[in-house]
XYZ file of C-alpha atoms in Angstrom:
707
model
C 45.254 28.011 -7.643
C 46.763 24.538 -7.426
C 44.360 21.729 -6.567
C 46.284 20.786 -3.415
C 46.211 24.351 -2.095
C 42.535 24.685 -2.973
C 41.697 21.520 -1.031
C 43.484 22.772 2.091
C 41.724 26.128 1.965
C 38.384 24.396 1.409
C 38.932 22.122 4.411
C 39.783 25.114 6.586
C 36.654 27.004 5.527
C 34.485 23.919 5.970
C 35.467 23.757 9.636
C 34.105 27.276 10.159
C 30.706 26.613 8.547
C 27.448 25.917 10.320
C 25.269 23.034 9.221
C 22.867 25.478 7.567
C 25.689 27.116 5.634
C 26.955 23.753 4.438
C 23.583 22.588 3.156
C 22.958 25.946 1.485
C 26.194 25.502 -0.508
C 24.608 22.452 -2.129
C 21.661 24.456 -3.457
C 21.486 25.822 -7.003
C 18.755 28.415 -7.638
C 17.160 29.311 -10.974
C 16.926 33.105 -11.010
C 14.548 33.048 -13.971
C 12.079 30.962 -11.972
C 12.228 32.477 -8.475
C 12.647 36.150 -9.365
C 14.821 38.877 -7.864
C 13.602 39.032 -4.237
C 13.636 35.290 -3.706
C 17.022 35.009 -5.394
C 18.511 37.591 -3.040
C 17.037 35.734 -0.067
C 18.758 32.533 -1.187
C 22.009 34.409 -1.712
C 21.826 35.696 1.868
C 21.282 32.102 3.069
C 24.494 31.092 1.291
C 23.211 29.229 -1.784
C 26.186 27.823 -3.640
C 25.111 28.510 -7.203
C 22.600 30.287 -9.428
C 21.711 29.661 -13.040
C 20.039 31.605 -15.834
C 20.929 35.053 -14.532
C 22.941 37.564 -16.556
C 24.708 40.892 -16.221
C 23.717 43.300 -13.449
C 21.268 40.825 -11.922
C 24.121 38.341 -11.428
C 26.336 41.045 -9.975
C 23.634 41.979 -7.459
C 23.274 38.354 -6.353
C 27.039 38.037 -5.984
C 27.226 41.139 -3.803
C 24.580 39.652 -1.520
C 26.545 36.396 -1.267
C 29.790 38.186 -0.473
C 28.092 40.071 2.367
C 27.172 36.886 4.246
C 29.042 35.826 7.390
C 31.742 33.884 5.551
C 31.508 35.703 2.220
C 31.452 32.565 0.084
C 31.007 33.546 -3.584
C 28.343 32.126 -5.850
C 29.096 30.109 -8.994
C 26.878 31.287 -11.860
C 25.889 28.683 -14.456
C 24.352 29.067 -17.890
C 23.338 26.780 -20.740
C 25.927 27.986 -23.241
C 25.431 24.944 -25.451
C 26.655 26.120 -28.867
C 27.903 29.542 -27.963
C 26.540 31.833 -25.254
C 23.272 31.789 -27.160
C 20.936 32.824 -24.354
C 22.546 36.245 -24.710
C 21.170 37.692 -27.950
C 24.416 39.545 -28.708
C 26.664 36.502 -28.430
C 28.380 34.461 -31.122
C 26.087 31.536 -31.957
C 27.830 28.453 -33.320
C 26.477 25.417 -35.127
C 24.862 22.881 -32.802
C 26.989 20.088 -31.365
C 25.583 17.716 -33.992
C 26.362 20.149 -36.799
C 29.925 20.927 -35.707
C 30.543 17.203 -35.187
C 30.345 16.963 -38.992
C 33.713 18.729 -39.023
C 35.453 15.813 -37.269
C 37.835 18.569 -36.154
C 38.826 18.646 -32.450
C 40.984 21.759 -32.909
C 38.017 23.678 -34.307
C 35.757 22.436 -31.512
C 38.338 23.554 -28.947
C 38.348 27.049 -30.503
C 34.546 27.052 -30.319
C 34.846 26.327 -26.588
C 37.380 29.123 -26.109
C 35.155 31.713 -27.797
C 32.101 30.589 -25.846
C 34.032 30.727 -22.557
C 35.272 34.244 -23.244
C 31.773 35.546 -23.953
C 30.238 33.742 -20.959
C 32.992 35.148 -18.742
C 32.418 38.641 -20.111
C 28.845 38.315 -18.838
C 30.329 37.732 -15.379
C 29.457 34.018 -15.360
C 31.580 31.010 -14.430
C 30.108 27.793 -15.742
C 28.459 26.233 -18.797
C 26.319 23.101 -18.728
C 28.152 21.656 -21.709
C 29.225 19.421 -23.410
C 26.560 16.775 -23.924
C 28.321 13.409 -24.098
C 25.168 11.359 -24.588
C 25.109 9.324 -27.799
C 22.523 9.970 -30.516
C 21.762 6.349 -31.360
C 17.972 6.641 -31.666
C 17.117 9.704 -33.691
C 13.555 9.880 -32.406
C 15.007 11.337 -29.193
C 14.319 15.053 -28.912
C 17.841 16.015 -27.865
C 19.778 14.515 -30.775
C 20.867 18.005 -31.868
C 22.738 18.456 -28.570
C 24.927 15.377 -29.107
C 28.120 14.884 -31.082
C 26.387 12.003 -32.868
C 26.133 8.268 -32.480
C 29.732 7.179 -31.900
C 31.467 6.848 -28.546
C 34.998 7.511 -29.836
C 34.170 10.613 -31.890
C 32.051 11.983 -29.047
C 34.899 11.512 -26.588
C 37.425 13.251 -28.835
C 35.205 16.252 -29.544
C 33.944 16.408 -25.959
C 37.467 16.506 -24.552
C 38.378 19.213 -27.067
C 35.554 21.574 -26.137
C 36.279 21.001 -22.430
C 39.866 22.124 -23.021
C 38.496 25.160 -24.828
C 36.107 26.086 -22.037
C 38.551 25.593 -19.169
C 41.927 26.510 -20.652
C 45.087 25.999 -18.630
C 43.969 28.030 -15.600
C 40.446 28.164 -14.188
C 41.313 31.345 -12.314
C 41.994 33.496 -15.364
C 39.388 35.930 -16.621
C 38.529 34.203 -19.874
C 37.835 30.544 -19.080
C 34.944 28.832 -17.366
C 33.931 25.518 -15.863
C 32.786 22.797 -18.238
C 30.084 20.298 -17.273
C 30.052 16.905 -18.987
C 26.510 15.565 -19.161
C 24.356 13.586 -18.807
C 25.920 10.855 -16.715
C 25.109 8.108 -17.851
C 23.361 6.422 -20.803
C 20.634 9.105 -20.884
C 20.289 9.091 -24.667
C 19.732 5.337 -24.726
C 16.316 5.528 -23.038
C 13.888 2.905 -24.300
C 11.923 4.078 -27.321
C 13.959 7.321 -27.330
C 11.617 8.544 -24.589
C 13.432 11.363 -22.856
C 14.319 10.619 -19.218
C 12.958 7.078 -19.270
C 14.793 3.911 -18.320
C 17.855 2.824 -20.289
C 17.683 -0.941 -20.357
C 21.413 -1.540 -20.522
C 23.774 -3.649 -18.450
C 26.873 -2.389 -16.689
C 28.994 -4.131 -19.333
C 27.220 -2.205 -22.084
C 27.576 1.011 -20.087
C 31.319 0.457 -19.829
C 31.659 -0.509 -23.472
C 29.586 2.253 -25.084
C 28.513 5.098 -22.814
C 31.287 5.493 -20.236
C 34.291 6.088 -22.575
C 33.389 9.705 -23.494
C 33.147 10.571 -19.794
C 36.494 8.902 -19.165
C 38.019 11.215 -21.773
C 36.235 14.172 -20.175
C 37.778 13.340 -16.797
C 41.197 12.921 -18.415
C 40.738 16.369 -19.996
C 40.229 17.789 -16.483
C 36.488 18.447 -16.680
C 35.588 20.262 -13.464
C 31.944 19.205 -13.153
C 29.664 16.342 -14.167
C 25.864 16.442 -14.449
C 23.821 13.355 -13.682
C 20.971 12.298 -15.937
C 17.211 12.321 -15.544
C 16.654 8.690 -16.313
C 17.635 5.323 -14.940
C 19.787 2.398 -15.924
C 18.238 -1.030 -15.598
C 15.621 0.441 -13.260
C 18.003 2.289 -10.933
C 17.645 6.094 -11.071
C 20.915 7.706 -12.058
C 20.424 10.405 -9.415
C 20.586 7.802 -6.665
C 23.299 5.513 -8.055
C 26.292 5.590 -5.731
C 27.921 2.866 -7.816
C 27.977 5.066 -10.909
C 28.799 8.337 -9.191
C 31.171 7.236 -6.463
C 32.564 3.800 -7.231
C 33.011 4.279 -10.980
C 33.206 8.045 -11.562
C 35.405 8.962 -8.588
C 37.224 5.783 -7.598
C 37.818 4.291 -11.057
C 37.965 7.289 -13.385
C 39.556 9.590 -10.824
C 37.091 12.462 -11.137
C 37.922 15.155 -8.561
C 35.448 17.937 -9.350
C 31.845 18.245 -8.213
C 28.643 16.573 -9.407
C 25.423 18.470 -10.063
C 21.986 16.976 -10.619
C 19.927 17.837 -13.661
C 16.880 20.086 -13.325
C 14.799 19.229 -10.228
C 16.073 15.668 -10.417
C 16.023 15.075 -6.684
C 12.291 15.705 -6.567
C 11.930 13.398 -9.566
C 12.837 10.484 -7.284
C 9.484 11.118 -5.593
C 7.326 12.552 -8.334
C 8.296 10.510 -11.403
C 10.465 7.549 -10.508
C 8.689 6.817 -7.236
C 11.642 5.292 -5.406
C 11.354 7.729 -2.483
C 8.231 8.387 -0.408
C 8.945 12.090 0.190
C 11.468 14.846 -0.466
C 13.443 14.063 2.679
C 14.029 10.472 1.645
C 14.852 11.608 -1.891
C 17.320 14.189 -0.581
C 19.087 11.566 1.491
C 19.321 9.246 -1.502
C 20.703 11.983 -3.758
C 23.290 13.158 -1.246
C 24.489 9.682 -0.294
C 24.827 8.721 -3.961
C 27.313 11.537 -4.530
C 25.365 14.498 -5.892
C 27.230 17.498 -4.551
C 24.970 20.236 -5.913
C 21.187 20.020 -6.197
C 19.799 21.864 -9.196
C 16.626 23.899 -8.386
C 15.118 21.398 -5.927
C 14.912 24.083 -3.242
C 13.009 21.744 -0.921
C 16.316 19.918 -0.464
C 17.474 22.595 1.977
C 14.847 22.077 4.692
C 14.612 18.345 3.951
C 18.333 17.803 4.473
C 18.422 19.907 7.638
C 15.610 17.735 8.969
C 17.406 14.530 7.956
C 20.580 15.670 9.699
C 18.664 16.630 12.822
C 16.937 13.269 13.129
C 20.103 11.308 12.347
C 18.948 9.872 9.015
C 22.162 11.055 7.352
C 25.603 11.782 8.742
C 27.136 15.233 8.429
C 30.160 13.612 6.731
C 28.027 13.129 3.613
C 27.377 16.862 3.458
C 30.985 17.705 4.295
C 32.223 15.639 1.355
C 29.844 17.359 -1.066
C 30.620 20.869 0.145
C 34.358 20.165 0.100
C 34.093 19.329 -3.617
C 32.233 22.588 -4.315
C 34.504 24.798 -2.235
C 37.614 23.263 -3.773
C 36.465 24.328 -7.248
C 35.653 27.823 -5.952
C 39.156 28.147 -4.563
C 40.712 26.738 -7.744
C 38.872 29.471 -9.643
C 40.086 32.030 -7.069
C 36.498 33.255 -6.732
C 37.095 34.582 -3.242
C 39.546 37.099 -4.677
C 37.826 37.486 -8.066
C 34.124 36.661 -7.604
C 33.170 38.050 -11.010
C 34.594 36.796 -14.272
C 35.730 39.687 -16.417
C 36.195 38.180 -19.853
C 37.341 40.544 -22.559
C 35.769 43.916 -23.266
C 33.771 44.206 -26.498
C 34.249 40.532 -27.324
C 30.600 39.725 -28.090
C 30.419 38.859 -31.776
C 33.783 40.536 -32.364
C 35.579 39.873 -35.632
C 37.827 37.226 -34.083
C 34.871 35.303 -32.698
C 32.787 35.627 -35.841
C 35.681 34.215 -37.850
C 35.637 31.057 -35.703
C 31.862 30.792 -36.106
C 32.200 31.072 -39.893
C 34.932 28.436 -39.920
C 32.690 26.131 -37.883
C 29.772 26.624 -40.283
C 31.989 26.003 -43.305
C 33.514 22.820 -41.913
C 30.081 21.532 -40.865
C 28.548 21.556 -44.360
C 28.288 17.974 -45.619
C 27.681 16.989 -49.234
C 25.823 13.691 -49.323
C 24.771 13.360 -52.957
C 25.837 15.035 -56.184
C 25.156 13.969 -59.761
C 27.230 16.835 -61.111
C 24.800 19.630 -60.266
C 27.289 21.168 -57.818
C 29.182 23.363 -57.862
C 27.098 25.479 -60.211
C 28.743 26.308 -63.520
C 28.576 29.462 -65.579
C 25.637 28.134 -67.585
C 23.350 28.641 -64.577
C 21.778 32.074 -64.975
C 18.676 31.817 -62.759
C 18.365 30.321 -59.279
C 15.244 29.624 -57.236
C 15.520 29.152 -53.469
C 12.428 27.506 -52.022
C 11.419 25.943 -48.741
C 10.304 26.570 -45.175
C 13.801 26.743 -43.652
C 15.462 28.795 -46.362
C 14.984 32.101 -44.561
C 14.241 31.132 -40.945
C 17.056 31.963 -38.543
C 15.187 30.302 -35.668
C 15.291 26.988 -37.502
C 18.914 27.552 -38.473
C 19.936 28.256 -34.857
C 17.944 25.399 -33.350
C 17.716 24.865 -29.606
C 19.323 26.716 -26.676
C 19.289 30.282 -27.950
C 17.466 33.433 -26.894
C 14.467 32.272 -28.943
C 13.986 29.132 -26.862
C 15.435 29.610 -23.342
C 15.122 30.123 -20.470
C 11.498 30.637 -21.540
C 10.444 30.117 -25.184
C 9.676 33.310 -27.089
C 9.813 32.804 -30.872
C 8.668 36.400 -31.391
C 12.008 37.817 -30.214
C 13.672 39.938 -32.863
C 16.703 38.209 -34.423
C 19.975 40.015 -33.820
C 22.527 40.426 -36.613
C 24.945 39.294 -37.821
C 23.576 36.089 -39.324
C 23.093 34.722 -42.828
C 20.240 32.421 -43.800
C 20.464 30.086 -46.795
C 18.270 32.424 -48.812
C 20.432 35.417 -47.920
C 23.680 33.571 -48.599
C 22.687 32.336 -52.039
C 21.102 35.670 -52.941
C 24.329 37.515 -52.080
C 26.468 35.227 -54.227
C 23.960 35.378 -57.066
C 24.356 39.144 -57.076
C 28.140 38.817 -56.943
C 28.144 36.391 -59.886
C 25.496 38.081 -62.001
C 22.928 35.319 -61.532
C 19.209 36.079 -61.321
C 17.594 35.104 -58.004
C 14.080 34.360 -56.805
C 12.660 33.041 -53.541
C 9.425 31.525 -52.276
C 8.764 29.817 -48.963
C 6.314 27.440 -50.599
C 5.143 25.678 -47.469
C 5.574 25.603 -43.710
C 7.173 22.892 -41.578
C 3.691 22.180 -40.260
C 0.803 22.402 -42.725
C -0.624 25.908 -42.812
C -3.319 27.897 -44.580
C -0.497 30.182 -45.699
C 1.183 27.435 -47.765
C 1.609 28.589 -51.350
C 2.921 25.767 -53.482
C 1.847 27.405 -56.713
C 4.173 30.381 -56.378
C 7.068 28.067 -55.519
C 6.417 25.908 -58.578
C 6.106 28.991 -60.754
C 9.536 30.359 -59.847
C 11.050 26.869 -60.161
C 9.815 26.626 -63.750
C 11.636 29.855 -64.541
C 14.930 28.796 -62.906
C 17.979 26.898 -64.100
C 18.545 25.366 -60.658
C 16.361 24.913 -57.591
C 17.555 24.816 -53.978
C 14.913 23.278 -51.760
C 15.553 23.918 -48.037
C 13.675 21.539 -45.741
C 13.879 20.258 -42.181
C 12.138 20.719 -38.841
C 11.346 23.453 -36.312
C 11.766 23.997 -32.585
C 8.294 22.587 -31.847
C 9.611 19.228 -33.079
C 12.788 18.800 -31.042
C 14.358 19.475 -27.667
C 13.395 18.273 -24.200
C 9.849 16.887 -24.008
C 9.760 16.629 -27.833
C 10.613 13.086 -28.834
C 9.216 12.112 -32.225
C 7.580 8.847 -33.220
C 7.393 9.817 -36.895
C 10.571 11.195 -38.470
C 9.098 11.824 -41.905
C 9.268 15.358 -43.277
C 6.216 17.085 -41.850
C 3.586 19.294 -43.430
C 3.601 19.488 -47.231
C 7.373 19.378 -47.677
C 7.383 16.081 -49.583
C 4.389 17.090 -51.684
C 6.127 20.303 -52.698
C 9.260 18.366 -53.663
C 7.276 16.248 -56.096
C 5.727 19.375 -57.567
C 9.182 20.911 -58.013
C 10.571 17.697 -59.459
C 7.816 17.687 -62.073
C 9.244 20.914 -63.490
C 12.254 18.946 -64.698
C 14.706 21.416 -63.182
C 17.747 20.156 -61.229
C 17.065 20.199 -57.485
C 19.500 20.388 -54.600
C 17.910 19.452 -51.287
C 19.398 21.409 -48.384
C 18.825 20.074 -44.868
C 18.433 22.678 -42.130
C 17.342 20.355 -39.373
C 18.015 19.284 -35.805
C 18.522 15.614 -36.596
C 18.456 12.980 -39.336
C 14.944 12.852 -40.725
C 13.381 10.245 -42.984
C 13.802 12.048 -46.286
C 12.651 9.453 -48.814
C 12.573 10.771 -52.367
C 13.346 14.314 -51.181
C 16.906 13.034 -50.741
C 17.034 9.977 -52.974
C 15.657 11.666 -56.099
C 17.370 15.009 -55.631
C 20.284 15.861 -57.910
C 22.332 16.926 -54.889
C 21.936 16.866 -51.099
C 23.667 19.282 -48.728
C 23.340 18.784 -44.960
C 23.836 21.803 -42.681
C 21.854 20.697 -39.585
C 21.531 23.759 -37.266
C 24.401 25.665 -38.831
C 24.646 28.690 -36.545
C 25.093 32.333 -37.521
C 26.756 31.634 -40.843
C 25.161 28.337 -41.797
C 23.491 29.990 -44.777
C 26.706 31.573 -45.996
C 28.555 28.249 -45.804
C 25.839 26.509 -47.842
C 25.946 29.271 -50.454
C 29.725 29.041 -50.730
C 29.433 25.296 -51.300
C 26.790 25.870 -53.986
C 29.015 28.258 -55.936
C 32.235 26.299 -55.404
C 33.896 28.869 -53.159
C 33.912 26.092 -50.542
C 34.720 22.449 -51.206
C 32.551 20.614 -48.641
C 34.575 18.537 -46.185
C 31.962 17.505 -43.611
C 31.407 13.866 -42.683
C 28.291 12.620 -40.927
C 28.620 11.879 -37.197
C 25.293 10.081 -37.319
C 23.343 7.789 -39.655
C 20.079 8.673 -41.418
C 17.246 6.134 -41.253
C 15.100 5.440 -44.277
C 12.017 4.979 -42.081
C 11.213 5.540 -38.416
C 10.573 1.821 -38.060
C 14.105 1.035 -39.253
C 15.654 2.479 -36.095
C 18.210 2.016 -34.736
C 20.539 2.338 -37.727
C 23.779 3.329 -35.991
C 26.709 1.709 -37.754
C 28.297 -0.313 -34.929
C 25.666 -2.917 -34.146
C 26.024 -6.479 -32.952
C 25.630 -9.368 -35.414
C 23.055 -12.127 -35.306
C 19.906 -10.680 -36.872
C 18.270 -13.346 -39.046
C 18.277 -11.958 -42.553
C 20.078 -8.787 -41.518
C 17.284 -6.457 -42.613
C 13.589 -5.715 -42.430
C 11.786 -7.548 -45.207
C 10.372 -4.294 -46.585
C 13.467 -2.058 -46.391
C 17.085 -2.183 -47.564
C 19.656 -3.239 -44.975
C 21.497 0.055 -45.214
C 20.640 3.455 -43.771
C 19.824 6.277 -46.162
C 23.168 7.900 -45.283
C 25.765 6.212 -43.078
C 27.992 7.344 -40.238
C 31.156 8.942 -41.614
C 29.639 9.532 -45.041
C 30.314 12.692 -47.022
C 31.741 13.572 -50.426
C 33.445 16.582 -51.957
C 34.148 18.076 -55.358
C 37.212 15.881 -55.736
C 37.906 12.186 -55.190
C 40.343 10.269 -53.004
C 41.829 6.786 -53.183
C 43.240 4.769 -50.268
C 45.959 2.115 -50.694
C 48.848 0.270 -49.022
C 47.314 -0.165 -45.588
C 49.875 -1.567 -43.139
C 50.213 -2.168 -39.409
C 53.437 -2.428 -37.386
C 53.010 -4.564 -34.257
C 56.188 -3.208 -32.683
C 54.845 0.312 -32.210
C 51.139 -0.075 -33.067
C 51.526 2.243 -36.058
C 49.133 2.235 -39.001
C 50.249 3.642 -42.355
C 48.368 4.084 -45.620
C 48.593 6.103 -48.794
C 45.898 8.632 -49.682
C 45.779 10.252 -53.124
C 43.648 13.095 -54.457
C 42.539 11.655 -57.792
C 40.270 14.549 -58.715
C 40.695 17.979 -60.233
C 40.590 20.313 -57.223
C 42.077 20.663 -53.776
C 40.131 18.947 -51.025
C 40.090 17.645 -47.462
C 39.612 13.973 -46.632
C 38.911 12.404 -43.247
C 40.677 9.073 -42.883
C 38.579 6.893 -40.591
C 40.139 3.851 -38.936
C 37.865 1.059 -37.753
C 38.492 -2.229 -35.917
C 36.757 -5.595 -35.770
C 37.641 -8.322 -33.272
C 37.034 -11.488 -35.315
C 36.438 -14.022 -32.508
C 36.044 -12.980 -28.878
C 34.674 -14.113 -25.527
C 31.716 -11.736 -25.827
C 29.887 -10.558 -28.915
C 31.565 -7.582 -30.554
C 30.313 -5.126 -33.158
C 31.087 -5.481 -36.847
C 33.287 -2.403 -36.716
C 34.055 0.447 -34.360
C 35.888 3.705 -34.900
C 39.263 3.817 -33.118
C 41.023 6.774 -34.811
C 40.659 9.415 -37.510
C 42.806 12.019 -39.204
C 42.083 14.901 -41.581
C 44.402 15.796 -44.449
C 44.289 18.365 -47.244
C 45.603 17.383 -50.684
C 46.091 19.189 -53.966
C 44.953 17.518 -57.206
C 47.207 14.539 -57.953
C 48.942 14.765 -54.573
C 49.598 11.553 -52.650
C 50.500 11.393 -48.982
C 51.513 8.580 -46.668
C 49.447 8.962 -43.510
C 50.583 7.623 -40.146
C 48.218 6.927 -37.262
C 49.583 5.669 -33.947
C 47.354 3.381 -31.922
C 47.771 1.899 -28.454
C 47.379 -1.617 -27.109
C 44.181 -0.474 -25.348
C 42.546 0.378 -28.683
C 42.194 -3.371 -29.266
C 40.488 -3.997 -25.900
C 36.964 -5.208 -25.269
C 34.844 -5.279 -22.126
C 34.510 -8.915 -21.104
C 31.713 -10.605 -19.193
C 33.317 -9.591 -15.894
C 33.242 -5.918 -16.984
C 37.024 -5.833 -17.395
C 38.808 -4.089 -20.255
C 41.076 -6.747 -21.806
C 42.847 -7.396 -25.098
C 42.146 -10.977 -26.082
C 44.722 -12.624 -28.365
C 43.617 -13.488 -31.870
C 42.752 -11.991 -35.239
C 41.609 -8.395 -35.733
C 40.551 -6.654 -38.935
C 41.782 -3.092 -39.371
C 39.774 -1.010 -41.822
C 40.651 2.406 -43.233
C 37.836 4.162 -44.998
C 36.086 7.276 -46.233
C 33.013 6.278 -44.222
C 31.710 3.374 -42.155
C 30.369 1.679 -45.304
C 32.166 -1.524 -46.288
C 32.515 -0.415 -49.900
C 34.429 2.673 -48.762
C 37.128 0.692 -46.919
C 40.391 -1.107 -47.418
C 41.219 -3.836 -44.899
C 44.040 -5.898 -43.444
C 44.169 -8.757 -40.961
C 46.242 -8.340 -37.783
C 47.054 -11.025 -35.212
C 47.917 -10.078 -31.640
């Protein structure tokens, strides 16, 4: 239904609603927490939304809602973060961080389409995705949920997955509502302490954290979720400036806003800016939160506030109008249950997209010639705690971890671990194979380093699969120490002493401090949480069936104390480094190599049409994909600006010896900065344009441009 028609219908329905029915529409209930009877009671009261309820249970709740006086349908939400992973039969994709290594918006859009279809087939309407927070301090527990550290890349990939989720028509059977979160600056909390204060100014917010949400709004994102934390001491849940003045008036957002989990009560319990739930409810509603996630006390508190005149009914009317408008746009009154596509769960079409995502996520970070394996390799040893652990490979937000953690759940096929992937290709290529776990992520009495060393001695090549586990990341799990845990480093040294070539494979939620496990390995492959086929993609890279094309969306620190190491920092640090560490990260944003080589040349810029051209040549011996990354530096400006920032990128595939002239069209706004008055302006003067294979200076060619 057209937006204009939906608004008129919503206004008409709003006039028929009682105060109790209006306030109930603002309530979102967690089925998993209240249980069946309580859920049905809330449905009969007219609750606007439920989350974490699947299948027949959702259908029962919807029937109860449709039998109320006005028959207003429920919106069902689910945390389908990298696929509809809370359903054990769904297609599970690489994490946001992993798929961000693809630098491929078209792929990410397809990932959103598949996820939407499977969510819709479960009868649900809404995913709480994508995360548009930036992963700039890797101690934060939710790094795996981000698209990395960069505002531009995050905005491009976020807009793509929103288009995939929502499609062209919210009322069709196969698309769902997207929810851009967490608004705003949540990942920048001091000390990477989840939900704490982000000590940033409005200028910094506009420069760094707002742009991805602007792109989300431009992509038509239907809902926005506010963040747990605060900005400069003001809780985000109660910030009318951020939610109304900036989000709605400036960016033009016309959907509805939902709080994060129990965030209204947090104003009382944690942030202590409200004396009781009634005051907190008033603050949340007046700020512009349209839907209140799981703070069920809001219902009675708001009715009381309305009765005693502490809040005007117009505040509630505005919120409910936003919610009802979306329900009409989705045509839920006529089609209260999404239908999806029969038999689509993990169907061949969907699995093919998941495999493509895993393949394009694999990132080769170091290679002294060990990879791809040649015919002389006759025996392979796969060792390490994450080599054969699908829970580690999936990461967060799957049926192992939510809505209530249960690591004992039986894994559902299809999936391929690293051990399984390499073993299958060994068999196909007539290569002997052996496996030992060696050690656990956390030190354990079951660690058996001796067996691991023994099979390494008998191998021609060793693949050592390390990383972290679900106990070390996610909400409430920020890390102070990013070193490899348990005996992982000790086992590496033992394996290295055998003299056999070692490829370190990273199956991990975030950049960890790898030390010699990366720096002294013969090769390093990064897969992060690679989804169903992460292990197959790694194996294909090992045997040369896949030429890795991933590029890092995030930088790796050498030491926890080196943080932050994101590439686009401000100048001015005396000495430019810690006295006991190199200035550079272990691996930099944008970094990644392949089995061929590329050269950049002839960088030019045309002022008339803001067009950048450059030549890219495959100077190696095999076909490969390169990601051209375009960065900008404003040489002298009215406010301090970063040394470089990503403003565009483009992927190309070249045969050996092939050269291509690449054209990238910019806009005048790409040269803008946020000045001291919080205005986006292009200041005249010199700019440096840089085209590179990564954010590292040595990987770039540069030209000076004057505007």
